Amino acid sequence: MPTLVDTSDHPARDQADFWRHLISSAFGPFHVQPRLPGGFAARLSGRALGPVETGEVYAPAHAVRRSARQIARDTRECYKLGLVLRGSCVLRQNGRRAVVGAGDVVFYDLTRPVEISFDAHHIFTVVIPHSAVPLPQERLAAFGGTLLGGRARTGRLVSSFLGALAESGAEDAGGGDAANGAGPAAGDGAAADDLVGTADGIYARHLGGALVELVTGAAGEWLGAPSCPSPEGAEMLRAIEEWIEARLHDPSLSPAAIAAAHHISVRQLYRVFAPTGTTVARYVRTRRLEHCRRELGDPFLGTQRIGAIANRWGLPDAAAFSRAFRAAYGQTPSAYRARTTGIRRDA
């Protein structure tokens, strides 16, 4: 994996504090409490795969906690998955207590308080923006603290896919465990070899997109089907979504304009969107941001200015676009482009 930070580069007395800073920078503010005094030999590596951020963590036993106050200071809205490759942890969220062992994948929401107690471990992590998962956020937030893989068939696919990505990253970085003296877990070597050549190239965003689809399927299977609209309501929703998609470039697109074009009231329009778990205004913003994100992650569009891309998708206010993009994806548009394509073009 391209990004590698190792606490062993720091004096033993400073290692735990450095790890606190590193974890908070990577995943948002956290309380971190080592279980033993003295040095804290740990390392973190990571890379971007389109809309998601993946990482590997090697660390000794410790506990982390993310409080409501810390969440309030963080603008990022993301879900996180952890595949335990070695060691174990106990995670608490939403009143659930998940005991996570080697081979297990746990899902949690970084916008809700969470507590995790780790043994010495090697964990592969994935951070996914809320906006990338097309499921109602309030339903999916309640899913936090759940193990994937046991009950949901697609959860097992998520675990296998993450395992292959983790093995490809470990091979790419040379393997080995700085914290625990162990190498990467064994897995499907052929699949991992295939991923090594593509995961950090121009096709990385497709791997990230596939991972989002798998996670969406696993979460949807676990949650079960939401209350369905009537056939007439579903048909109207589909027609309105297609109409919106064709007009995302128009900055004047608003709930009032959408309702008028379909000869319904704004109140009726919100009623049509109610089964999706979002509002029409949020739907429009999410679709615009997603188109911008895809184009910013496309190396073949690297010569285009960020402002031009945002304007093309109906977001002419550069400052407002940058704030909305960062809130959705955890980084500025220019940082996202640089990280996914290697292209640095701010304007």
mmCIF file of C-alpha atoms in Angstrom:
data_model
loop_
_atom_site.group_PDB
_atom_site.id
_atom_site.type_symbol
_atom_site.label_atom_id
_atom_site.label_comp_id
_atom_site.label_asym_id
_atom_site.label_seq_id
_atom_site.Cartn_x
_atom_site.Cartn_y
_atom_site.Cartn_z
ATOM 1 C CA MET A 1 0.000 0.000 0.000
ATOM 2 C CA PRO A 2 1.383 3.419 -0.914
ATOM 3 C CA THR A 3 0.842 5.295 2.346
ATOM 4 C CA LEU A 4 2.750 3.870 5.325
ATOM 5 C CA VAL A 5 3.177 5.386 8.787
ATOM 6 C CA ASP A 6 5.023 3.503 11.524
ATOM 7 C CA THR A 7 5.217 4.606 15.160
ATOM 8 C CA SER A 8 8.590 2.858 15.429
ATOM 9 C CA ASP A 9 10.067 5.918 13.750
ATOM 10 C CA HIS A 10 9.364 7.838 16.998
ATOM 11 C CA PRO A 11 10.771 7.502 20.514
ATOM 12 C CA ALA A 12 8.911 4.925 22.618
ATOM 13 C CA ARG A 13 7.562 7.598 24.982
ATOM 14 C CA ASP A 14 5.925 9.440 22.066
ATOM 15 C CA GLN A 15 4.510 6.473 20.155
ATOM 16 C CA ALA A 16 1.073 6.320 21.803
ATOM 17 C CA ASP A 17 0.490 10.062 21.354
ATOM 18 C CA PHE A 18 1.572 9.849 17.730
ATOM 19 C CA TRP A 19 -0.846 6.955 17.176
ATOM 20 C CA ARG A 20 -3.700 8.995 18.676
ATOM 21 C CA HIS A 21 -2.933 11.799 16.241
ATOM 22 C CA LEU A 22 -2.636 9.400 13.312
ATOM 23 C CA ILE A 23 -5.914 7.575 13.973
ATOM 24 C CA SER A 24 -7.816 10.817 14.513
ATOM 25 C CA SER A 25 -6.436 12.225 11.245
ATOM 26 C CA ALA A 26 -7.338 9.077 9.316
ATOM 27 C CA PHE A 27 -10.746 8.234 10.788
ATOM 28 C CA GLY A 28 -11.881 11.296 12.738
ATOM 29 C CA PRO A 29 -11.439 12.188 16.436
ATOM 30 C CA PHE A 30 -11.051 9.205 18.792
ATOM 31 C CA HIS A 31 -9.969 8.643 22.378
ATOM 32 C CA VAL A 32 -7.144 6.069 22.328
ATOM 33 C CA GLN A 33 -5.999 4.220 25.467
ATOM 34 C CA PRO A 34 -3.104 1.710 25.267
ATOM 35 C CA ARG A 35 -3.584 -1.314 27.486
ATOM 36 C CA LEU A 36 0.054 -1.460 28.601
ATOM 37 C CA PRO A 37 2.503 1.334 29.531
ATOM 38 C CA GLY A 38 5.668 2.012 27.549
ATOM 39 C CA GLY A 39 6.114 1.926 23.778
ATOM 40 C CA PHE A 40 3.295 1.490 21.274
ATOM 41 C CA ALA A 41 4.696 -0.174 18.128
ATOM 42 C CA ALA A 42 2.020 0.136 15.457
ATOM 43 C CA ARG A 43 1.644 0.987 11.814
ATOM 44 C CA LEU A 44 -1.030 2.106 9.365
ATOM 45 C CA SER A 45 -1.010 1.874 5.582
ATOM 46 C CA GLY A 46 -3.744 2.982 3.220
ATOM 47 C CA ARG A 47 -4.928 3.764 -0.275
ATOM 48 C CA ALA A 48 -7.943 5.183 -2.067
ATOM 49 C CA LEU A 49 -10.159 2.968 -4.227
ATOM 50 C CA GLY A 50 -12.479 5.434 -5.913
ATOM 51 C CA PRO A 51 -15.171 6.422 -3.396
ATOM 52 C CA VAL A 52 -13.702 4.395 -0.525
ATOM 53 C CA GLU A 53 -10.557 4.570 1.608
ATOM 54 C CA THR A 54 -8.912 1.290 2.581
ATOM 55 C CA GLY A 55 -6.219 0.698 5.173
ATOM 56 C CA GLU A 56 -4.353 -1.897 7.178
ATOM 57 C CA VAL A 57 -3.698 -1.505 10.872
ATOM 58 C CA TYR A 58 -1.115 -3.424 12.911
ATOM 59 C CA ALA A 59 -1.261 -2.473 16.582
ATOM 60 C CA PRO A 60 -0.860 -3.823 20.134
ATOM 61 C CA ALA A 61 -3.734 -4.094 22.592
ATOM 62 C CA HIS A 62 -5.610 -0.847 23.234
ATOM 63 C CA ALA A 63 -9.093 0.654 23.459
ATOM 64 C CA VAL A 64 -10.691 3.416 21.395
ATOM 65 C CA ARG A 65 -13.822 5.456 21.962
ATOM 66 C CA ARG A 66 -15.634 7.994 19.779
ATOM 67 C CA SER A 67 -17.981 10.217 21.741
ATOM 68 C CA ALA A 68 -20.929 12.337 20.655
ATOM 69 C CA ARG A 69 -18.856 15.467 21.353
ATOM 70 C CA GLN A 70 -16.078 14.262 19.051
ATOM 71 C CA ILE A 71 -18.589 13.359 16.355
ATOM 72 C CA ALA A 72 -20.023 16.883 16.508
ATOM 73 C CA ARG A 73 -16.566 18.297 15.663
ATOM 74 C CA ASP A 74 -16.187 16.099 12.569
ATOM 75 C CA THR A 75 -17.828 17.014 9.243
ATOM 76 C CA ARG A 76 -17.262 13.590 7.681
ATOM 77 C CA GLU A 77 -20.247 11.255 7.420
ATOM 78 C CA CYS A 78 -18.921 7.748 6.850
ATOM 79 C CA TYR A 79 -19.465 4.074 7.542
ATOM 80 C CA LYS A 80 -16.539 1.846 8.451
ATOM 81 C CA LEU A 81 -15.864 -1.860 8.059
ATOM 82 C CA GLY A 82 -13.133 -3.842 9.749
ATOM 83 C CA LEU A 83 -11.942 -7.283 8.613
ATOM 84 C CA VAL A 84 -9.932 -8.895 11.413
ATOM 85 C CA LEU A 85 -6.997 -10.773 9.905
ATOM 86 C CA ARG A 86 -5.316 -11.552 13.225
ATOM 87 C CA GLY A 87 -6.280 -10.935 16.823
ATOM 88 C CA SER A 88 -9.728 -9.888 18.001
ATOM 89 C CA CYS A 89 -11.783 -6.987 19.294
ATOM 90 C CA VAL A 90 -15.060 -6.239 21.042
ATOM 91 C CA LEU A 91 -17.134 -3.441 19.484
ATOM 92 C CA ARG A 92 -20.111 -1.698 21.080
ATOM 93 C CA GLN A 93 -22.547 0.479 19.129
ATOM 94 C CA ASN A 94 -26.326 0.954 19.137
ATOM 95 C CA GLY A 95 -26.614 -1.184 22.263
ATOM 96 C CA ARG A 96 -24.984 -4.130 20.471
ATOM 97 C CA ARG A 97 -21.867 -5.970 21.606
ATOM 98 C CA ALA A 98 -20.024 -7.628 18.715
ATOM 99 C CA VAL A 99 -17.174 -10.034 19.464
ATOM 100 C CA VAL A 100 -15.038 -9.915 16.321
ATOM 101 C CA GLY A 101 -12.495 -12.645 15.630
ATOM 102 C CA ALA A 102 -10.165 -13.525 12.771
ATOM 103 C CA GLY A 103 -12.088 -13.676 9.496
ATOM 104 C CA ASP A 104 -15.029 -11.612 10.798
ATOM 105 C CA VAL A 105 -16.169 -8.308 9.290
ATOM 106 C CA VAL A 106 -17.865 -5.742 11.526
ATOM 107 C CA PHE A 107 -19.831 -2.740 10.272
ATOM 108 C CA TYR A 108 -20.221 0.510 12.197
ATOM 109 C CA ASP A 109 -21.185 4.140 11.674
ATOM 110 C CA LEU A 110 -18.675 6.910 12.425
ATOM 111 C CA THR A 111 -21.511 9.376 13.048
ATOM 112 C CA ARG A 112 -22.664 7.416 16.113
ATOM 113 C CA PRO A 113 -20.801 6.824 19.390
ATOM 114 C CA VAL A 114 -18.719 3.648 19.367
ATOM 115 C CA GLU A 115 -16.335 1.832 21.737
ATOM 116 C CA ILE A 116 -13.812 -0.824 20.654
ATOM 117 C CA SER A 117 -11.444 -2.887 22.792
ATOM 118 C CA PHE A 118 -8.626 -4.462 20.754
ATOM 119 C CA ASP A 119 -6.233 -7.284 21.476
ATOM 120 C CA ALA A 120 -2.958 -7.155 19.510
ATOM 121 C CA HIS A 121 -4.243 -7.227 15.948
ATOM 122 C CA HIS A 122 -3.937 -6.896 12.184
ATOM 123 C CA ILE A 123 -7.117 -5.416 10.690
ATOM 124 C CA PHE A 124 -8.083 -4.365 7.168
ATOM 125 C CA THR A 125 -10.356 -1.306 7.255
ATOM 126 C CA VAL A 126 -12.690 0.345 4.764
ATOM 127 C CA VAL A 127 -14.254 3.809 5.096
ATOM 128 C CA ILE A 128 -17.271 4.515 2.861
ATOM 129 C CA PRO A 129 -19.071 7.885 2.661
ATOM 130 C CA HIS A 130 -22.746 7.778 3.588
ATOM 131 C CA SER A 131 -23.588 9.315 0.235
ATOM 132 C CA ALA A 132 -22.052 6.377 -1.653
ATOM 133 C CA VAL A 133 -24.497 3.836 -0.184
ATOM 134 C CA PRO A 134 -28.012 4.137 -1.675
ATOM 135 C CA LEU A 135 -29.845 3.009 1.458
ATOM 136 C CA PRO A 136 -31.781 5.201 3.914
ATOM 137 C CA GLN A 137 -29.208 6.600 6.334
ATOM 138 C CA GLU A 138 -31.403 6.318 9.410
ATOM 139 C CA ARG A 139 -31.976 2.590 8.745
ATOM 140 C CA LEU A 140 -28.333 1.906 7.948
ATOM 141 C CA ALA A 141 -27.121 3.845 11.007
ATOM 142 C CA ALA A 142 -29.145 1.426 13.151
ATOM 143 C CA PHE A 143 -27.198 -1.420 11.476
ATOM 144 C CA GLY A 144 -23.970 -0.257 13.164
ATOM 145 C CA GLY A 145 -22.331 -2.788 15.457
ATOM 146 C CA THR A 146 -23.339 -5.764 13.299
ATOM 147 C CA LEU A 147 -21.147 -8.617 12.076
ATOM 148 C CA LEU A 148 -21.301 -9.361 8.363
ATOM 149 C CA GLY A 149 -20.823 -12.810 6.951
ATOM 150 C CA GLY A 150 -22.745 -15.114 9.235
ATOM 151 C CA ARG A 151 -26.374 -14.504 8.403
ATOM 152 C CA ALA A 152 -26.139 -12.525 5.168
ATOM 153 C CA ARG A 153 -24.928 -14.431 2.104
ATOM 154 C CA THR A 154 -23.615 -11.243 0.530
ATOM 155 C CA GLY A 155 -21.758 -10.558 3.778
ATOM 156 C CA ARG A 156 -19.580 -13.580 3.062
ATOM 157 C CA LEU A 157 -18.812 -12.116 -0.357
ATOM 158 C CA VAL A 158 -17.760 -8.864 1.331
ATOM 159 C CA SER A 159 -15.423 -10.805 3.619
ATOM 160 C CA SER A 160 -13.847 -12.683 0.689
ATOM 161 C CA PHE A 161 -13.398 -9.504 -1.349
ATOM 162 C CA LEU A 162 -11.825 -7.633 1.556
ATOM 163 C CA GLY A 163 -9.515 -10.569 2.217
ATOM 164 C CA ALA A 164 -8.278 -10.509 -1.380
ATOM 165 C CA LEU A 165 -7.732 -6.746 -1.241
ATOM 166 C CA ALA A 166 -5.868 -7.070 2.057
ATOM 167 C CA GLU A 167 -3.597 -9.777 0.702
ATOM 168 C CA SER A 168 -2.838 -7.799 -2.454
ATOM 169 C CA GLY A 169 -1.937 -4.754 -0.352
ATOM 170 C CA ALA A 170 0.280 -6.795 1.956
ATOM 171 C CA GLU A 171 2.161 -8.314 -0.983
ATOM 172 C CA ASP A 172 2.534 -4.873 -2.533
ATOM 173 C CA ALA A 173 4.027 -3.546 0.723
ATOM 174 C CA GLY A 174 6.324 -6.531 1.253
ATOM 175 C CA GLY A 175 4.282 -8.243 4.015
ATOM 176 C CA GLY A 176 5.232 -8.530 7.669
ATOM 177 C CA ASP A 177 3.738 -7.211 10.857
ATOM 178 C CA ALA A 178 5.623 -4.430 12.618
ATOM 179 C CA ALA A 179 3.520 -4.715 15.739
ATOM 180 C CA ASN A 180 3.234 -8.453 16.235
ATOM 181 C CA GLY A 181 5.977 -10.062 14.182
ATOM 182 C CA ALA A 182 3.566 -11.850 11.831
ATOM 183 C CA GLY A 183 2.973 -11.738 8.117
ATOM 184 C CA PRO A 184 -0.311 -11.382 6.221
ATOM 185 C CA ALA A 185 -2.957 -14.046 6.520
ATOM 186 C CA ALA A 186 -3.134 -16.662 3.789
ATOM 187 C CA GLY A 187 -5.841 -16.332 1.194
ATOM 188 C CA ASP A 188 -6.640 -16.741 -2.470
ATOM 189 C CA GLY A 189 -3.251 -16.055 -4.044
ATOM 190 C CA ALA A 190 -4.508 -15.931 -7.630
ATOM 191 C CA ALA A 191 -7.188 -13.371 -6.815
ATOM 192 C CA ALA A 192 -4.711 -11.301 -4.852
ATOM 193 C CA ASP A 193 -2.191 -11.367 -7.709
ATOM 194 C CA ASP A 194 -4.846 -10.036 -10.060
ATOM 195 C CA LEU A 195 -5.646 -7.190 -7.687
ATOM 196 C CA VAL A 196 -2.020 -6.182 -7.115
ATOM 197 C CA GLY A 197 -1.689 -4.915 -10.656
ATOM 198 C CA THR A 198 -4.896 -2.909 -10.683
ATOM 199 C CA ALA A 199 -5.745 -1.702 -7.190
ATOM 200 C CA ASP A 200 -3.486 1.348 -7.313
ATOM 201 C CA GLY A 201 -3.908 2.063 -11.028
ATOM 202 C CA ILE A 202 -6.544 3.871 -13.040
ATOM 203 C CA TYR A 203 -9.040 1.051 -12.416
ATOM 204 C CA ALA A 204 -8.944 1.414 -8.628
ATOM 205 C CA ARG A 205 -12.226 3.343 -8.603
ATOM 206 C CA HIS A 206 -13.993 0.355 -10.199
ATOM 207 C CA LEU A 207 -12.799 -1.898 -7.365
ATOM 208 C CA GLY A 208 -14.082 0.668 -4.883
ATOM 209 C CA GLY A 209 -17.407 0.835 -6.689
ATOM 210 C CA ALA A 210 -17.713 -2.959 -6.627
ATOM 211 C CA LEU A 211 -17.004 -2.955 -2.897
ATOM 212 C CA VAL A 212 -19.731 -0.359 -2.284
ATOM 213 C CA GLU A 213 -22.192 -2.513 -4.233
ATOM 214 C CA LEU A 214 -21.304 -5.592 -2.166
ATOM 215 C CA VAL A 215 -21.655 -3.703 1.111
ATOM 216 C CA THR A 216 -24.972 -2.249 -0.029
ATOM 217 C CA GLY A 217 -26.216 -5.732 -0.891
ATOM 218 C CA ALA A 218 -25.083 -7.206 2.437
ATOM 219 C CA ALA A 219 -26.637 -4.383 4.465
ATOM 220 C CA GLY A 220 -29.834 -4.514 2.423
ATOM 221 C CA GLU A 221 -30.114 -8.273 2.905
ATOM 222 C CA TRP A 222 -29.644 -7.916 6.647
ATOM 223 C CA LEU A 223 -32.055 -5.011 7.046
ATOM 224 C CA GLY A 224 -34.758 -6.557 4.883
ATOM 225 C CA ALA A 225 -36.997 -4.735 2.462
ATOM 226 C CA PRO A 226 -38.343 -1.352 3.586
ATOM 227 C CA SER A 227 -41.996 -0.526 3.255
ATOM 228 C CA CYS A 228 -42.685 -0.394 -0.457
ATOM 229 C CA PRO A 229 -44.598 2.359 -2.201
ATOM 230 C CA SER A 230 -47.670 1.539 -4.235
ATOM 231 C CA PRO A 231 -47.048 0.556 -7.889
ATOM 232 C CA GLU A 232 -48.255 3.998 -8.935
ATOM 233 C CA GLY A 233 -45.959 5.719 -6.442
ATOM 234 C CA ALA A 234 -42.988 3.609 -7.502
ATOM 235 C CA GLU A 235 -43.611 4.433 -11.152
ATOM 236 C CA MET A 236 -43.875 8.144 -10.392
ATOM 237 C CA LEU A 237 -40.678 8.048 -8.319
ATOM 238 C CA ARG A 238 -38.818 6.330 -11.159
ATOM 239 C CA ALA A 239 -40.088 8.871 -13.681
ATOM 240 C CA ILE A 240 -39.146 11.828 -11.459
ATOM 241 C CA GLU A 241 -35.672 10.426 -10.789
ATOM 242 C CA GLU A 242 -35.066 10.026 -14.532
ATOM 243 C CA TRP A 243 -36.322 13.567 -15.140
ATOM 244 C CA ILE A 244 -34.007 14.921 -12.429
ATOM 245 C CA GLU A 245 -31.020 12.977 -13.791
ATOM 246 C CA ALA A 246 -31.421 14.617 -17.181
ATOM 247 C CA ARG A 247 -31.472 18.108 -15.618
ATOM 248 C CA LEU A 248 -28.795 17.953 -12.916
ATOM 249 C CA HIS A 249 -26.803 20.532 -14.886
ATOM 250 C CA ASP A 250 -29.472 23.162 -14.199
ATOM 251 C CA PRO A 251 -28.533 25.127 -11.024
ATOM 252 C CA SER A 252 -32.135 26.313 -10.689
ATOM 253 C CA LEU A 253 -33.400 22.753 -10.214
ATOM 254 C CA SER A 254 -35.451 22.868 -7.017
ATOM 255 C CA PRO A 255 -38.250 20.904 -5.328
ATOM 256 C CA ALA A 256 -40.737 23.553 -6.475
ATOM 257 C CA ALA A 257 -39.563 23.304 -10.095
ATOM 258 C CA ILE A 258 -39.627 19.507 -9.998
ATOM 259 C CA ALA A 259 -43.104 19.430 -8.505
ATOM 260 C CA ALA A 260 -44.449 21.945 -11.036
ATOM 261 C CA ALA A 261 -43.019 19.959 -13.952
ATOM 262 C CA HIS A 262 -44.900 16.881 -12.770
ATOM 263 C CA HIS A 263 -48.128 18.710 -11.930
ATOM 264 C CA ILE A 264 -48.039 17.876 -8.221
ATOM 265 C CA SER A 265 -47.559 19.919 -5.069
ATOM 266 C CA VAL A 266 -44.242 20.102 -3.233
ATOM 267 C CA ARG A 267 -45.878 18.242 -0.356
ATOM 268 C CA GLN A 268 -46.875 15.433 -2.729
ATOM 269 C CA LEU A 269 -43.336 15.372 -4.125
ATOM 270 C CA TYR A 270 -41.868 14.830 -0.662
ATOM 271 C CA ARG A 271 -44.436 12.085 -0.100
ATOM 272 C CA VAL A 272 -43.257 10.344 -3.291
ATOM 273 C CA PHE A 273 -39.660 10.359 -2.018
ATOM 274 C CA ALA A 274 -40.541 9.307 1.547
ATOM 275 C CA PRO A 275 -40.039 5.522 0.958
ATOM 276 C CA THR A 276 -36.441 6.175 -0.169
ATOM 277 C CA GLY A 277 -35.492 7.561 3.241
ATOM 278 C CA THR A 278 -34.264 10.860 1.807
ATOM 279 C CA THR A 279 -35.663 14.184 0.639
ATOM 280 C CA VAL A 280 -35.799 15.327 -2.941
ATOM 281 C CA ALA A 281 -33.312 18.146 -2.259
ATOM 282 C CA ARG A 282 -30.819 15.727 -0.690
ATOM 283 C CA TYR A 283 -31.317 13.329 -3.591
ATOM 284 C CA VAL A 284 -30.464 16.059 -6.111
ATOM 285 C CA ARG A 285 -27.380 17.125 -4.146
ATOM 286 C CA THR A 286 -26.174 13.542 -3.754
ATOM 287 C CA ARG A 287 -26.544 12.788 -7.465
ATOM 288 C CA ARG A 288 -24.675 15.974 -8.421
ATOM 289 C CA LEU A 289 -21.839 15.259 -5.989
ATOM 290 C CA GLU A 290 -21.575 11.672 -7.161
ATOM 291 C CA HIS A 291 -21.204 12.747 -10.800
ATOM 292 C CA CYS A 292 -18.526 15.248 -9.747
ATOM 293 C CA ARG A 293 -16.723 12.614 -7.707
ATOM 294 C CA ARG A 294 -16.657 10.199 -10.644
ATOM 295 C CA GLU A 295 -15.286 12.821 -13.005
ATOM 296 C CA LEU A 296 -12.674 14.014 -10.504
ATOM 297 C CA GLY A 297 -11.523 10.405 -10.174
ATOM 298 C CA ASP A 298 -11.237 9.917 -13.925
ATOM 299 C CA PRO A 299 -7.626 10.468 -15.084
ATOM 300 C CA PHE A 300 -8.835 11.100 -18.629
ATOM 301 C CA LEU A 301 -10.587 14.260 -17.376
ATOM 302 C CA GLY A 302 -7.507 15.478 -15.512
ATOM 303 C CA THR A 303 -7.077 18.553 -17.698
ATOM 304 C CA GLN A 304 -10.512 19.886 -16.734
ATOM 305 C CA ARG A 305 -10.729 22.451 -13.975
ATOM 306 C CA ILE A 306 -12.548 21.433 -10.795
ATOM 307 C CA GLY A 307 -14.808 24.481 -11.066
ATOM 308 C CA ALA A 308 -15.808 23.498 -14.600
ATOM 309 C CA ILE A 309 -16.759 19.996 -13.473
ATOM 310 C CA ALA A 310 -18.839 21.319 -10.576
ATOM 311 C CA ASN A 311 -20.520 23.885 -12.804
ATOM 312 C CA ARG A 312 -21.367 21.206 -15.362
ATOM 313 C CA TRP A 313 -23.348 19.385 -12.683
ATOM 314 C CA GLY A 314 -25.295 22.389 -11.455
ATOM 315 C CA LEU A 315 -22.967 23.465 -8.620
ATOM 316 C CA PRO A 316 -21.613 26.879 -9.697
ATOM 317 C CA ASP A 317 -20.706 28.141 -6.203
ATOM 318 C CA ALA A 318 -17.119 26.913 -5.751
ATOM 319 C CA ALA A 319 -16.997 27.420 -1.979
ATOM 320 C CA ALA A 320 -20.354 25.729 -1.393
ATOM 321 C CA PHE A 321 -19.339 22.849 -3.666
ATOM 322 C CA SER A 322 -16.070 22.340 -1.796
ATOM 323 C CA ARG A 323 -17.871 22.293 1.582
ATOM 324 C CA ALA A 324 -20.520 19.860 0.354
ATOM 325 C CA PHE A 325 -17.930 17.574 -1.251
ATOM 326 C CA ARG A 326 -15.817 17.492 1.891
ATOM 327 C CA ALA A 327 -18.847 16.769 4.066
ATOM 328 C CA ALA A 328 -19.830 13.892 1.770
ATOM 329 C CA TYR A 329 -16.421 12.340 1.074
ATOM 330 C CA GLY A 330 -14.167 13.518 3.904
ATOM 331 C CA GLN A 331 -11.721 15.529 1.744
ATOM 332 C CA THR A 332 -11.646 18.500 -0.601
ATOM 333 C CA PRO A 333 -12.247 18.007 -4.346
ATOM 334 C CA SER A 334 -8.604 18.793 -5.141
ATOM 335 C CA ALA A 335 -7.341 16.362 -2.484
ATOM 336 C CA TYR A 336 -9.665 13.661 -3.771
ATOM 337 C CA ARG A 337 -8.470 14.152 -7.350
ATOM 338 C CA ALA A 338 -4.810 14.127 -6.309
ATOM 339 C CA ARG A 339 -5.231 10.990 -4.237
ATOM 340 C CA THR A 340 -7.197 8.989 -6.801
ATOM 341 C CA THR A 341 -5.437 10.094 -9.990
ATOM 342 C CA GLY A 342 -2.160 11.713 -8.918
ATOM 343 C CA ILE A 343 -3.239 14.869 -10.740
ATOM 344 C CA ARG A 344 -2.890 18.145 -8.829
ATOM 345 C CA ARG A 345 -5.090 20.853 -10.288
ATOM 346 C CA ASP A 346 -6.904 23.031 -7.779
ATOM 347 C CA ALA A 347 -8.930 25.459 -9.834
#
